[in-house]
Tab-separated table of C-alpha atoms and ligand atoms in Angstrom:
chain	number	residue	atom	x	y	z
A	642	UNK	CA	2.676	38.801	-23.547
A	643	UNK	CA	5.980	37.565	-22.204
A	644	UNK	CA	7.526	34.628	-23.553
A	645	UNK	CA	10.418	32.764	-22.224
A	646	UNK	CA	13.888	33.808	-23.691
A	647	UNK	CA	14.551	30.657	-26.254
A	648	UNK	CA	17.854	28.864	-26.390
A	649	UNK	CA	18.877	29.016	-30.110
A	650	UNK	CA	18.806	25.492	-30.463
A	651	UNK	CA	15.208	25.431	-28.839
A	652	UNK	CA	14.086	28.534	-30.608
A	653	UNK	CA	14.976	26.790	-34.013
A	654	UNK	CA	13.582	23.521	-33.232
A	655	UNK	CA	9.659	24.948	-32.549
A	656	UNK	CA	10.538	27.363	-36.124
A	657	UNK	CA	11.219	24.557	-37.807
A	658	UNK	CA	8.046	22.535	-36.166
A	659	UNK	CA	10.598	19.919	-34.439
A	660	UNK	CA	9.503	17.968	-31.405
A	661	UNK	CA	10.862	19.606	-27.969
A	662	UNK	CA	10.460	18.761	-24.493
A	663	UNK	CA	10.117	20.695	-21.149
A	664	UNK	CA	11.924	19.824	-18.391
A	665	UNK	CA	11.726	21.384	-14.835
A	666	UNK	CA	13.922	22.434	-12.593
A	667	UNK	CA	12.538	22.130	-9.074
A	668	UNK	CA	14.131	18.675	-9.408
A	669	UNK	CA	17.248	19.650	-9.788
A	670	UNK	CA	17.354	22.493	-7.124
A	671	UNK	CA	15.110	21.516	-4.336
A	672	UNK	CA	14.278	17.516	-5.330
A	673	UNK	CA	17.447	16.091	-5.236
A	674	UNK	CA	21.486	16.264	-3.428
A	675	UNK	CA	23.980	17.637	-5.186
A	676	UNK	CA	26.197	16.408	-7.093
A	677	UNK	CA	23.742	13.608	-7.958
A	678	UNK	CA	21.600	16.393	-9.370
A	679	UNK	CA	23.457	18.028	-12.060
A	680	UNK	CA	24.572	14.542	-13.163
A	681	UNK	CA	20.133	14.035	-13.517
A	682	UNK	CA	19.669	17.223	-15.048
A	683	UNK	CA	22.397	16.799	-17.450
A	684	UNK	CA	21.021	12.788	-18.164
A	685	UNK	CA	17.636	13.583	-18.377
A	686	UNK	CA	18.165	16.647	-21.148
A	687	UNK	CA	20.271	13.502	-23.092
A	688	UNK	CA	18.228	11.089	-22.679
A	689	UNK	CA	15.641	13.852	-24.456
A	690	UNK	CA	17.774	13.764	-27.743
A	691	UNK	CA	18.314	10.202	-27.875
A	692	UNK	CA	14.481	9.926	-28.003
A	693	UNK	CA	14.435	12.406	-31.222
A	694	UNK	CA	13.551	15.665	-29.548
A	695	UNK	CA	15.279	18.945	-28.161
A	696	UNK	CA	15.242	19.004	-24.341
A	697	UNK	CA	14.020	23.073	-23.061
A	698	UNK	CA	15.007	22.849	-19.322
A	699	UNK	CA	12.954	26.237	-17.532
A	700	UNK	CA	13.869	28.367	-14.899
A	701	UNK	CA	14.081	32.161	-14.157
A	702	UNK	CA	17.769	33.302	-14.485
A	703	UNK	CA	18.149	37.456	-12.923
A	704	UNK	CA	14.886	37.636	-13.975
A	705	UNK	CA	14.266	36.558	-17.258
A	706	UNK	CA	12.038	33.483	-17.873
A	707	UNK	CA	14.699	30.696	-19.718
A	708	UNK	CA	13.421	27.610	-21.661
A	709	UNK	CA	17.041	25.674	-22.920
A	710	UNK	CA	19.889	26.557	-20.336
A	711	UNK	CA	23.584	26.155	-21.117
A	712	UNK	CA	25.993	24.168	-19.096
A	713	UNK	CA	27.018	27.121	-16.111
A	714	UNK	CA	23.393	28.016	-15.912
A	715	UNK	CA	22.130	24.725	-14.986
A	716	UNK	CA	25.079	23.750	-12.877
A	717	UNK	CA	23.827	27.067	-10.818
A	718	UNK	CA	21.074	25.640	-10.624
A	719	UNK	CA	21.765	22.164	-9.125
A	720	UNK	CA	24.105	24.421	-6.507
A	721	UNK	CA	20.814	25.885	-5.766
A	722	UNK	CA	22.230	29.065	-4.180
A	723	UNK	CA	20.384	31.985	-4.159
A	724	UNK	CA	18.028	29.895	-6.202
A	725	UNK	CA	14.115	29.558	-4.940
A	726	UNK	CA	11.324	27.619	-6.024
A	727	UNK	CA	8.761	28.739	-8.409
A	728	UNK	CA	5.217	27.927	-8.684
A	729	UNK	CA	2.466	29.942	-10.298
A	730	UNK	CA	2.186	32.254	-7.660
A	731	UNK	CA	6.215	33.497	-7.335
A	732	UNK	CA	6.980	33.535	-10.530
A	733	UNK	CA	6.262	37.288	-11.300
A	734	UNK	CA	7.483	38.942	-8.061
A	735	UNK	CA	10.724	36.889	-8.705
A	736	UNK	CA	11.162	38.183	-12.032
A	737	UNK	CA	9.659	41.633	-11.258
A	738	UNK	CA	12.780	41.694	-8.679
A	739	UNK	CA	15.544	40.237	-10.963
A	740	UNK	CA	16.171	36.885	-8.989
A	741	UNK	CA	16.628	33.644	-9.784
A	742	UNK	CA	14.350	30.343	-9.285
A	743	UNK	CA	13.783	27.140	-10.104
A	744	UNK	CA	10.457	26.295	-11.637
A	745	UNK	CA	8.315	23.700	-10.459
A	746	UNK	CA	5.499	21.892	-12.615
A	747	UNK	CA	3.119	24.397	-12.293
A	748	UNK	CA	5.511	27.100	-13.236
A	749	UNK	CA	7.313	25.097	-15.983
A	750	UNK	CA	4.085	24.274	-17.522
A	751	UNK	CA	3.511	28.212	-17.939
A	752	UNK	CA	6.111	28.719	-19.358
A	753	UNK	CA	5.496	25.692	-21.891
A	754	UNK	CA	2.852	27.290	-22.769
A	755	UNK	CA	4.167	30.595	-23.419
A	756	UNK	CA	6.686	29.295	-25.432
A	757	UNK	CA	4.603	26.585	-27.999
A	758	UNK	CA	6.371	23.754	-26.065
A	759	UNK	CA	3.306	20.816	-26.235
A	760	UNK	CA	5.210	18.380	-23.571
A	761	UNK	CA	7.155	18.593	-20.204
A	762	UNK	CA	8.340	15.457	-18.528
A	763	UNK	CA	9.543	15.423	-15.104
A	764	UNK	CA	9.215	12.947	-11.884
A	765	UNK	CA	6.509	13.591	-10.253
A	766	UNK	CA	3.610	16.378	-9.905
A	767	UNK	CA	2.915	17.885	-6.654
A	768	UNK	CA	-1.062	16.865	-5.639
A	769	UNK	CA	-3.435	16.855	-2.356
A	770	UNK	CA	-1.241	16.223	0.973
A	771	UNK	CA	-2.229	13.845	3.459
A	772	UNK	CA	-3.964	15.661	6.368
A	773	UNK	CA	-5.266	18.714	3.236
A	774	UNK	CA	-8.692	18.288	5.107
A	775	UNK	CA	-7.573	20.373	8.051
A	776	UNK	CA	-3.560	21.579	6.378
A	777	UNK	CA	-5.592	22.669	2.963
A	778	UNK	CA	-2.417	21.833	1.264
A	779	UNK	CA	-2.715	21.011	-2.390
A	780	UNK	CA	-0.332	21.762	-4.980
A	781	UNK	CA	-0.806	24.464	-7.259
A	782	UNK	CA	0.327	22.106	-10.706
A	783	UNK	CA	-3.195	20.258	-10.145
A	784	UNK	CA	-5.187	23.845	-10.808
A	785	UNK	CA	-2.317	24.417	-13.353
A	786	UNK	CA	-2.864	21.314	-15.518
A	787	UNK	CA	-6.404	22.846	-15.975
A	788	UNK	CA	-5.285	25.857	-17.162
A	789	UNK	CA	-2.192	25.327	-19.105
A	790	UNK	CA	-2.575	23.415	-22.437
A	791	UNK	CA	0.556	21.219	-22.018
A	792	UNK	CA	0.652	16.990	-21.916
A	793	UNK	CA	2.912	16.362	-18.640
A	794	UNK	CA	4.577	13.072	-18.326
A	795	UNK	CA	4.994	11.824	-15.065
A	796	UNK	CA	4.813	8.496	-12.649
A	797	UNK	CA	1.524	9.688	-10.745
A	798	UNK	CA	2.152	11.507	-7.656
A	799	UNK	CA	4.801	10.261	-4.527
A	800	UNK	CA	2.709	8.179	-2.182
A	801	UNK	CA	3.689	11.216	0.345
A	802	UNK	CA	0.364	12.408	-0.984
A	803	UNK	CA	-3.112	11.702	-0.327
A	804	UNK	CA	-3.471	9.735	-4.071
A	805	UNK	CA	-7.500	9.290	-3.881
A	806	UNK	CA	-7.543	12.766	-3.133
A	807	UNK	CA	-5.285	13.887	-5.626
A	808	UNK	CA	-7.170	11.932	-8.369
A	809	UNK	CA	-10.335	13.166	-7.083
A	810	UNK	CA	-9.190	16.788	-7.519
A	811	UNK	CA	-7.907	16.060	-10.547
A	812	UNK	CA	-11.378	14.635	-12.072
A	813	UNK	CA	-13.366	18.151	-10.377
A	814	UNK	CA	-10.562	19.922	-12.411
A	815	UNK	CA	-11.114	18.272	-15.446
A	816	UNK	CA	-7.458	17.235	-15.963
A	817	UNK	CA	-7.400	14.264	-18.141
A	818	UNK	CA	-5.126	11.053	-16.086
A	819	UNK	CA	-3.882	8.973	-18.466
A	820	UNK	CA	-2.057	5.750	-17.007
A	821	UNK	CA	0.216	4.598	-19.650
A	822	UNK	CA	0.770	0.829	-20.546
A	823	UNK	CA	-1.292	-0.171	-17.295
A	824	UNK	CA	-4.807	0.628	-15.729
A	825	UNK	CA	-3.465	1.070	-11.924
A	826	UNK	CA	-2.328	4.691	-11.474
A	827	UNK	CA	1.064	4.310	-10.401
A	828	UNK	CA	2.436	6.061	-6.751
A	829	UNK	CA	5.688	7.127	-8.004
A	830	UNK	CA	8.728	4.739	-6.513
A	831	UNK	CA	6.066	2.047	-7.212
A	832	UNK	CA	4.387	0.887	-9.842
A	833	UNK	CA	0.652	0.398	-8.701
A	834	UNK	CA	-0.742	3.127	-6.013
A	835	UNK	CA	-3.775	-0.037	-5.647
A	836	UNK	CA	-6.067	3.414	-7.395
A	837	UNK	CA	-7.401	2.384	-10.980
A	838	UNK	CA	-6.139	5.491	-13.088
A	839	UNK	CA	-9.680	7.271	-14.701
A	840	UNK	CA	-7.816	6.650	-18.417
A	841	UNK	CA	-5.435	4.449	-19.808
A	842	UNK	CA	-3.718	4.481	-23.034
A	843	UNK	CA	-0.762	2.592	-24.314
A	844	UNK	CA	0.854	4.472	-27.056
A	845	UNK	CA	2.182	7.792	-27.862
A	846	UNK	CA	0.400	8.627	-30.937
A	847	UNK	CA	-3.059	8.409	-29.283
A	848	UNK	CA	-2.093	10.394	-26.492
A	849	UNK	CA	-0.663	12.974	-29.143
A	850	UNK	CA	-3.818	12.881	-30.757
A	851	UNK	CA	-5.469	13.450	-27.622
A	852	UNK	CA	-3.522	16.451	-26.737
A	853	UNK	CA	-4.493	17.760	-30.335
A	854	UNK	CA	-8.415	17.064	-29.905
A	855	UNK	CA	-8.362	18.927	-26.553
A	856	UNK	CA	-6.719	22.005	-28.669
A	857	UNK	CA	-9.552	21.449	-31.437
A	858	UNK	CA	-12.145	21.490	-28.981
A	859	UNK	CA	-11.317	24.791	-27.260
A	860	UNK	CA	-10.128	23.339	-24.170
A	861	UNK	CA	-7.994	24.926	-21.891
A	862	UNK	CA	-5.046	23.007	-19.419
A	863	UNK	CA	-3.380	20.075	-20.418
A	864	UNK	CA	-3.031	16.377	-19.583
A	865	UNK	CA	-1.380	13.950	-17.000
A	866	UNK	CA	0.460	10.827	-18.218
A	867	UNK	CA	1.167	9.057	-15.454
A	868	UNK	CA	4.032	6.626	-16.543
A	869	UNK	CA	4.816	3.766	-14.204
A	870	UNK	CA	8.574	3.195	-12.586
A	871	UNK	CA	10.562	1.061	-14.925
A	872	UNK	CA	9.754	-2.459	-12.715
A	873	UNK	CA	13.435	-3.172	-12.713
A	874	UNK	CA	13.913	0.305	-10.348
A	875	UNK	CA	10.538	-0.171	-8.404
A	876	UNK	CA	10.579	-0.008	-4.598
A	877	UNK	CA	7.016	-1.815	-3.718
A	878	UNK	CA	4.780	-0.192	-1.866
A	879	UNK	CA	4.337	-1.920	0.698
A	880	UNK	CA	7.595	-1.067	1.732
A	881	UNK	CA	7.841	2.188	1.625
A	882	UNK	CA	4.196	2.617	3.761
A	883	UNK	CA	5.824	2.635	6.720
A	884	UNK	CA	8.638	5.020	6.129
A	885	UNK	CA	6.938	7.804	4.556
A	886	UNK	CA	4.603	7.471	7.834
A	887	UNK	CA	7.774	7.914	9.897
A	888	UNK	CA	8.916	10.779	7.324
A	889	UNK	CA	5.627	12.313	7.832
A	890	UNK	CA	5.451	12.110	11.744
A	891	UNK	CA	9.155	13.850	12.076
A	892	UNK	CA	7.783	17.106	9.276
A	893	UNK	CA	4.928	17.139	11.665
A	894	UNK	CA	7.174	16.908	15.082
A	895	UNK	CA	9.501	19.854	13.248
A	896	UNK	CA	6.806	21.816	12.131
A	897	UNK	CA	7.396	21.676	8.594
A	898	UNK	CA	4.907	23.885	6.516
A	899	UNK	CA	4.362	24.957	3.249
A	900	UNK	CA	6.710	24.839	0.311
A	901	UNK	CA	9.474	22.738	2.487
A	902	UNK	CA	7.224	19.593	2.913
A	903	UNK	CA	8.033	18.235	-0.183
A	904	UNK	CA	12.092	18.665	-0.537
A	905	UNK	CA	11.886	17.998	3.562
A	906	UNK	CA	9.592	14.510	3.177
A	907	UNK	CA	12.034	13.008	0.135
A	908	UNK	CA	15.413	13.910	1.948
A	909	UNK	CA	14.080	11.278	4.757
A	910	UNK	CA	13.208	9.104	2.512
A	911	UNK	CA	15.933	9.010	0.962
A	912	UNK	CA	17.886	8.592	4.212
A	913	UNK	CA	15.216	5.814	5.248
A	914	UNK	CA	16.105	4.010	2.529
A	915	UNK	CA	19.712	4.168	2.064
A	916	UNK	CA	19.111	6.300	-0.935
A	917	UNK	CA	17.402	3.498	-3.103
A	918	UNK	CA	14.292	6.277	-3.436
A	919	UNK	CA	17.174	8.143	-5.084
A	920	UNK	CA	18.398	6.093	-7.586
A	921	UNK	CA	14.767	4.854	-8.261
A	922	UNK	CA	13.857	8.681	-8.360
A	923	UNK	CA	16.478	8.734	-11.170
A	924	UNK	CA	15.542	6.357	-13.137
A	925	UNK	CA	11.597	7.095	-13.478
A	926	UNK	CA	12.712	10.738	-14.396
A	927	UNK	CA	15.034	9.310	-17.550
A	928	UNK	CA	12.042	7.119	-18.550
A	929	UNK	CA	9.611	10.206	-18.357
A	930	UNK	CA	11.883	12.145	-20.917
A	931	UNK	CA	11.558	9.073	-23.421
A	932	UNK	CA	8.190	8.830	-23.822
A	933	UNK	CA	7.728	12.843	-23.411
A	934	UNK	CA	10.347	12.753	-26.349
A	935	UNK	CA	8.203	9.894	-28.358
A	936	UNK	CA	4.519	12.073	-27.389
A	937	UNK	CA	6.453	14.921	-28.895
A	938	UNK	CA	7.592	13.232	-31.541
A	939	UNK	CA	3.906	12.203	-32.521
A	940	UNK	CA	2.449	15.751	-31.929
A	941	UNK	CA	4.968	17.545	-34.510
A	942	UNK	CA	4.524	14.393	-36.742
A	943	UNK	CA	0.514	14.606	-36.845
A	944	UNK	CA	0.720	18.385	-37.448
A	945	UNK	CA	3.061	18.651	-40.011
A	946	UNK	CA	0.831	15.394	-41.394
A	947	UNK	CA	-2.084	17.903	-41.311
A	948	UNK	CA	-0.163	21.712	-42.430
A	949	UNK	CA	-0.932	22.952	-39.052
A	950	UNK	CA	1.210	24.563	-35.832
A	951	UNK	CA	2.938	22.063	-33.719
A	952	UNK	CA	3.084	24.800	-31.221
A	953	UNK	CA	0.224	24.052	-28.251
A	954	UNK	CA	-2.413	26.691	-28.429
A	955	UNK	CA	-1.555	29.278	-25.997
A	956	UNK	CA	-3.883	30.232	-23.546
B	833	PSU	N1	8.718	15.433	-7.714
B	833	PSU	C1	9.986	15.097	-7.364
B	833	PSU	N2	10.793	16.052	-6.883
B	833	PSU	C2	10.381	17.343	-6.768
B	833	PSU	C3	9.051	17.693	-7.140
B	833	PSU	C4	8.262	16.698	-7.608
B	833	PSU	O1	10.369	13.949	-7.471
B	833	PSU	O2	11.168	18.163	-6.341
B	833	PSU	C5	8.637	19.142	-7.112
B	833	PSU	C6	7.997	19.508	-8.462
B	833	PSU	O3	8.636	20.666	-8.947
B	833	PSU	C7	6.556	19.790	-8.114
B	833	PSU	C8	6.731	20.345	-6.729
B	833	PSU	O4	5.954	20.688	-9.014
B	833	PSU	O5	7.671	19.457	-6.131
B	833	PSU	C9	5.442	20.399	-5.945
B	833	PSU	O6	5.649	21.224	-4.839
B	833	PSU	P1	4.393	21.774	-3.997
B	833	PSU	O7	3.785	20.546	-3.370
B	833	PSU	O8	5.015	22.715	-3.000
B	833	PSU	O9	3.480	22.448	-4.976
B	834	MN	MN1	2.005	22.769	-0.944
C-alpha cells in the first residue's frame, strides 16, 4: 500500500513512538485569503509543538502524497495556484496525473491513516448542507470518519450546515461525537449550535483511551471531538443566523454547486462580517491543534505505558 512520503522530522517522531498531529490543508488553500493563510498554516503547525507534539501538515505535491511540508511547499500552497481540493474521491486521479492538491478532512484523514498518525486537528469538518433533502449534498469526511481510524479535533460543523442533520448522519455512521468540556455541540464561530452533542468528555486522556478501545475492539473510522470556540473569539449565533441566510440565498441566486459552496459561503461571511468570522476562524483552528497535540500526547503516553504501537491501526 502507499503511504505518504514522511518529513524526516515526522518520520522520526512516529519511529520513535512520539505524539504527532495532522493538519489539513484545504484550510489553507481554499478556506481562507491569502496572506492571512500562510500566516494560519504556519501558527497552527507552532502552536502543534508548543503543545508537545510534531505538526504533519498533508497535501499531494506533483503527485506524491506529503505528511510534514517545508516552508516553499506550504507557502505554494496558501498561493493556491494550480492547487485543487482533495477529498476521498480526487485524490488518486490527482496523483495518478502528477498534480498538486490540497487535502480536505476526508482526504487528510486517509492519509493519517496511512501514515500511523492517530490525530488531525483542523477547523471544521464538512457535514449535511442545508437543502441535502432535494441538493443530496453531504460531505464525504462524515462517511470518512467511519472508515478511517483517526480522532479529528474540530469545533462541530459551520452553522452553513444543516447541524441536526449532520449529527444524525453521523449517529447512522457510527462516528463517535464527542463535545469536549460542554454537552451542547458547538456550530463552529459559536459556541452552542442549541443541539446536545450524543457524547461529552472533558479530558484528553479519556478520549485517548477511547480512540485506543475503538482500535481494541476491531473498529474501523475514527472519532469527532468537537471543541467549542475559545468564548473570548465567539461570534453568537444568533448573529450570524441571518447572514449565513443571506450568504446562502446569493450561492443559490449564482448557482453555486458542488465543491465551491463551502470556500464560496465563508468568503461572504467573512465579508458580512467585516472579517470577524476570520479572525474567529483563526483562533478556533490554534485551539484545535492544542488539544489535538494534548490527545496525542495521551495516545503515545498510554501505549508506550502498555509496550504497544502508538501508530493507529491501519485500515
Ligand atoms: N472548515 C473550514 N474551512 C474549510 C473547510 C472546513 O473552516 O475550508 C474544508 C475542509 O477541508 C472540509 C471541507 O473537509 O471544507 C469540506 O468540503 P465539502 O463540503 O466540499 O466536502
Ligand atoms: Mn459537498
Amino acid at each position: 500500500m502507499i503511504r505518504p512520503d514522511l518529513s524526516p522530522e515526522v518520520a522520526a517522531a512516529l519511529e520513535a513512538g512520539r505524539p504527532v498531529v495532522a493538519l489539513e490543508s484545504t484550510i489553507v488553500s481554499h478556506g481562507l485569503p491569502w496572506p492571512r493563510n500562510l500566516h494560519l498554516a504556519r501558527e497552527v503547525e507552532a502552536e502543534v509543538r508548543a503543545g508537545g507534539a510534531i505538526p504533519a501538515t498533508v497535501a499531494v505535491i506533483d503527485g506524491r502524497l506529503r505528511a510534514g511540508l517545508d516552508a516553499a511547499t506550504l507557502d505554494r500552497l496558501a498561493r493556491a495556484d494550480g492547487i485543487a481540493k482533495l477529498s476521498r474521491a480526487d485524490l488518486a486521479v490527482c496523483m495518478a496525473e502528477g498534480r498538486s492538491g490540497a487535502t480536505t478532512v476526508a482526504a487528510t484523514m486517509i492519509a493519517a491513516a496511512r501514515a500511523g498518525i492517530a490525530v488531525f486537528a483542523t477547523g471544521g469538518i464538512g457535514g449535511v448542507h442545508r437543502g441535502a433533502e432535494t441538493s443530496y449534498d453531504i460531505s464525504a469526511d462524515l462517511h470518512e470518519l467511519a472508515q478511517s481510524p483517526v480522532t479529528v479535533v474540530a469545533s462541530g460543523a459551520k452553522a452553513i450546515l444543516d447541524l441536526p442533520k449532520t449529527l444524525e448522519v453521523l449517529e447512522t455512521l457510527g462516528v463517535p461525537v464527542i463535545a469536549y468540556g460542554q454537552r451542547g455541540f458547538p456550530a463552529f464561530w459559536a459556541r452552542e449550535s442549541g443541539l446536545e452533542a450524543p457524547l461529552s468528555m472533558d479530558n484528553p486522556a479519556g478520549i485517548a483511551r477511547a480512540h485506543r478501545m475503538r482500535g481494541a475492539l476491531g473498529l474501523p473510522g475514527g472519532q469527532l471531538v468537537a471543541n467549542p470556540i475559545p468564548a473570548e473569539d465567539e461570534i453568537p449565533l444568533a448573529e450570524l443566523a441571518p447572514l449565513i441566510e443571506t450568504a446562502q440565498q446569493q450561492a443559490e441566486a449564482r448557482g453555486i454547486a458542488g465543491k465551491t459552496v463551502t470556500p464560496f459561503l465563508l468568503d461572504r461571511l467573512r465579508a458580512l462580517t467585516q472579517g470577524r468570522t476570520l479572525a474567529a476562524n483563526e483562533a478556533l483552528v490554534r485551539a484545535n491543534a492544542r488539544l489535538g497535540a494534548a490527545i496525542a500526547q495521551a495516545i503515545a503516553t498510554q501505549a508506550a505505558d502498555d509496550g504497544r504501537s502508538p501508530r493507529a491501526p491501519l485500515p
